[in-house]
Coordinates of C-alpha atoms in Angstrom, one line a residue:
X603 CA -15.0 17.3 20.3
X604 CA -15.1 14.7 17.4
X605 CA -11.5 15.0 16.4
X606 CA -8.3 16.3 17.9
X607 CA -6.6 16.6 14.5
X608 CA -5.7 20.1 13.5
X609 CA -5.2 19.6 9.8
X610 CA -7.1 21.1 6.9
X611 CA -9.3 18.6 5.0
X612 CA -7.4 18.6 1.7
X613 CA -4.0 19.6 2.9
X614 CA -1.0 18.7 0.6
X615 CA 1.6 16.5 2.1
X616 CA 4.2 18.6 4.0
X617 CA 7.5 17.4 2.7
X618 CA 10.4 18.4 5.0
X619 CA 12.8 16.2 3.0
X620 CA 12.3 15.0 -0.5
X621 CA 10.2 16.4 -3.4
X622 CA 6.4 16.6 -3.5
X623 CA 6.5 16.1 -7.3
X624 CA 8.9 13.2 -7.2
X625 CA 8.2 11.0 -4.1
X626 CA 10.7 8.2 -3.5
X627 CA 8.0 5.6 -2.5
X628 CA 9.3 5.3 1.1
X629 CA 8.9 7.9 3.8
X630 CA 9.0 8.7 7.4
X631 CA 5.7 10.2 8.3
X632 CA 5.6 12.0 11.7
X633 CA 3.2 13.9 13.8
X634 CA 3.6 16.3 16.7
X635 CA 1.5 15.8 19.9
X636 CA -1.1 18.5 20.6
X637 CA -1.0 20.2 23.9
X638 CA 2.5 21.6 23.6
X639 CA 4.3 18.6 25.0
X640 CA 6.5 18.3 21.9
X641 CA 6.4 14.5 21.7
X642 CA 6.8 13.1 18.2
X643 CA 5.1 10.1 16.8
X644 CA 6.2 8.4 13.5
X645 CA 5.4 5.6 11.1
X646 CA 7.1 4.4 8.0
X647 CA 5.3 4.6 4.7
X648 CA 6.0 2.2 1.8
X649 CA 4.6 2.2 -1.7
X650 CA 5.4 -1.1 -3.4
X651 CA 6.9 -0.7 -6.8
X652 CA 5.3 -3.9 -8.1
X653 CA 1.6 -4.6 -8.0
X654 CA 0.7 -7.9 -6.3
X655 CA -2.2 -10.3 -6.5
X656 CA -2.4 -11.6 -2.9
X657 CA -4.6 -14.6 -3.9
X658 CA -1.7 -16.0 -5.9
X659 CA 0.1 -16.7 -2.6
X660 CA -2.7 -18.2 -0.6
X661 CA -3.4 -21.9 -0.2
X662 CA -6.1 -23.1 -2.7
X663 CA -8.7 -23.7 -0.1
X664 CA -8.5 -20.1 1.0
X665 CA -8.2 -18.4 -2.4
X666 CA -12.0 -18.7 -3.2
X667 CA -13.0 -17.5 0.3
X668 CA -11.1 -14.2 0.2
X669 CA -13.0 -11.3 -1.4
X670 CA -11.3 -9.6 -4.3
X671 CA -9.0 -7.0 -2.9
X672 CA -8.0 -4.0 -5.0
X673 CA -4.3 -4.2 -5.8
X674 CA -4.1 -0.4 -5.1
X675 CA -5.2 -1.0 -1.5
X676 CA -2.3 -3.4 -1.0
X677 CA 0.3 -1.4 -2.8
X678 CA 0.8 1.2 -0.1
X679 CA 0.9 0.9 3.7
X680 CA 2.3 2.4 6.9
X681 CA 4.0 0.3 9.5
X682 CA 3.4 0.5 12.3
X683 CA -0.2 1.4 11.4
X684 CA -0.4 3.5 14.6
X685 CA 2.5 5.9 14.9
X686 CA 5.0 5.2 17.7
X687 CA 6.7 7.8 19.9
X688 CA 10.1 8.6 18.6
X689 CA 13.1 10.7 19.5
X690 CA 13.5 14.4 18.6
X691 CA 13.2 16.2 15.3
X692 CA 16.9 16.1 14.6
X693 CA 17.1 12.3 15.0
X694 CA 14.2 11.9 12.5
X695 CA 15.9 14.2 10.0
X696 CA 19.2 12.3 10.4
X697 CA 17.4 8.9 9.9
X698 CA 15.6 10.1 6.8
X699 CA 18.8 11.5 5.3
X700 CA 20.9 8.4 6.1
X701 CA 18.2 6.1 4.6
X702 CA 17.4 8.4 1.7
X703 CA 13.7 8.6 2.8
X704 CA 11.2 11.3 2.3
X705 CA 10.4 13.1 5.5
X706 CA 6.7 14.2 5.8
X707 CA 5.1 16.1 8.6
X708 CA 1.5 14.8 9.1
X709 CA 0.3 17.4 11.5
X710 CA -0.7 17.8 15.1
X711 CA -2.5 14.9 16.8
X712 CA -3.8 13.7 20.1
X713 CA -2.4 10.3 20.8
X714 CA -5.5 9.5 22.9
X715 CA -7.6 9.7 19.7
X716 CA -6.5 6.3 18.2
X717 CA -9.2 6.1 15.6
X718 CA -8.5 9.6 14.4
X719 CA -4.8 8.9 14.1
X720 CA -5.4 5.7 12.1
X721 CA -7.7 7.6 9.7
X722 CA -5.2 10.4 9.3
X723 CA -2.3 8.0 8.7
X724 CA -4.4 6.1 6.1
X725 CA -5.4 9.3 4.3
X726 CA -1.8 10.6 4.1
X727 CA -0.6 7.1 2.9
X728 CA -3.2 7.1 0.1
X729 CA -2.2 10.7 -0.9
X730 CA 1.5 9.8 -0.9
X731 CA 0.8 6.7 -2.9
X732 CA -1.3 8.6 -5.5
X733 CA 1.5 11.2 -5.9
X734 CA 4.1 8.4 -6.2
X735 CA 2.0 6.7 -8.8
X736 CA 1.5 9.9 -10.8
X737 CA 5.3 10.5 -10.7
X738 CA 6.2 7.0 -11.8
X739 CA 3.6 7.0 -14.6
X740 CA 5.2 10.2 -15.9
X741 CA 8.8 9.1 -15.4
X742 CA 8.7 5.6 -16.8
X743 CA 7.3 5.1 -20.3
X744 CA 4.4 2.7 -20.6
X745 CA 4.6 -0.5 -22.5
X746 CA 3.3 -0.1 -26.1
X747 CA 1.2 -2.7 -27.9
X748 CA 4.3 -3.9 -29.9
X749 CA 6.4 -4.3 -26.7
X750 CA 3.8 -6.6 -25.2
X751 CA 4.5 -9.2 -27.9
X752 CA 8.2 -9.4 -27.0
X753 CA 9.1 -12.6 -25.2
X754 CA 10.7 -10.8 -22.3
X755 CA 7.5 -8.8 -21.7
X756 CA 5.2 -11.9 -21.6
X757 CA 3.7 -12.5 -18.2
X758 CA 4.0 -15.7 -16.2
X759 CA 1.3 -18.0 -15.3
X760 CA -2.0 -16.7 -14.0
X761 CA -3.3 -17.2 -10.5
X762 CA -5.6 -20.1 -11.5
X763 CA -2.8 -22.0 -13.2
X764 CA -0.5 -21.6 -10.2
X765 CA -3.3 -22.7 -7.8
X766 CA -4.1 -25.7 -10.0
X767 CA -0.5 -26.8 -10.0
X768 CA -0.3 -26.7 -6.2
X769 CA -3.4 -28.9 -5.8
X770 CA -3.2 -32.6 -5.3
X771 CA -4.9 -35.0 -7.7
X772 CA -8.0 -35.3 -5.5
X773 CA -8.3 -31.5 -5.2
X774 CA -7.8 -31.1 -9.0
X775 CA -10.7 -33.5 -9.7
X776 CA -12.9 -31.7 -7.2
X777 CA -12.1 -28.4 -8.8
X778 CA -12.8 -29.7 -12.3
X779 CA -16.1 -31.2 -11.1
X780 CA -17.0 -27.9 -9.6
X781 CA -16.2 -26.0 -12.8
X782 CA -18.1 -28.5 -14.9
X783 CA -21.1 -28.0 -12.6
X784 CA -20.8 -24.2 -13.1
X785 CA -20.6 -24.7 -16.9
X786 CA -23.7 -26.9 -17.0
X787 CA -25.6 -24.3 -14.9
X788 CA -24.4 -21.5 -17.2
X789 CA -25.5 -23.5 -20.3
X790 CA -29.0 -24.2 -19.0

């Protein structure tokens, strides 16, 4: 049997606490073990409210080596990535209520099928993130063209400017030499 997951392919998220149309951006995602043992496995899902550019926070010598990563891929994640065994249903509900988290049932799984569980968690995280993003886009007005000219809406320095400032004099000269070489090649 290829997969022990017993979920429909395009199943909606099963919110047990919270609102499917207005996700909070943080949720306890849990699964029930197949085989009737009743064990529960859970992970915590977070959708970051601010998009990040990971390259901006890397040392300059690593920044050019890292492939471009989609900000959407980094904006939502589950931790731990593999759901851990947790207490009973009532303790999960109490924890979600106390913390103000959404509580989502992810389905029935076999904990022995690690790859399948990781895929299922990732799929549900992405669906949750998409629903959150749709909700936020509808709830918060987007910045108009006129707003973008206001001093308080102007962005900070770009990634390259920050990296350049962090470099020593020798690294700056090496970077400039590299850029001049690229410019010469482009002109020819």
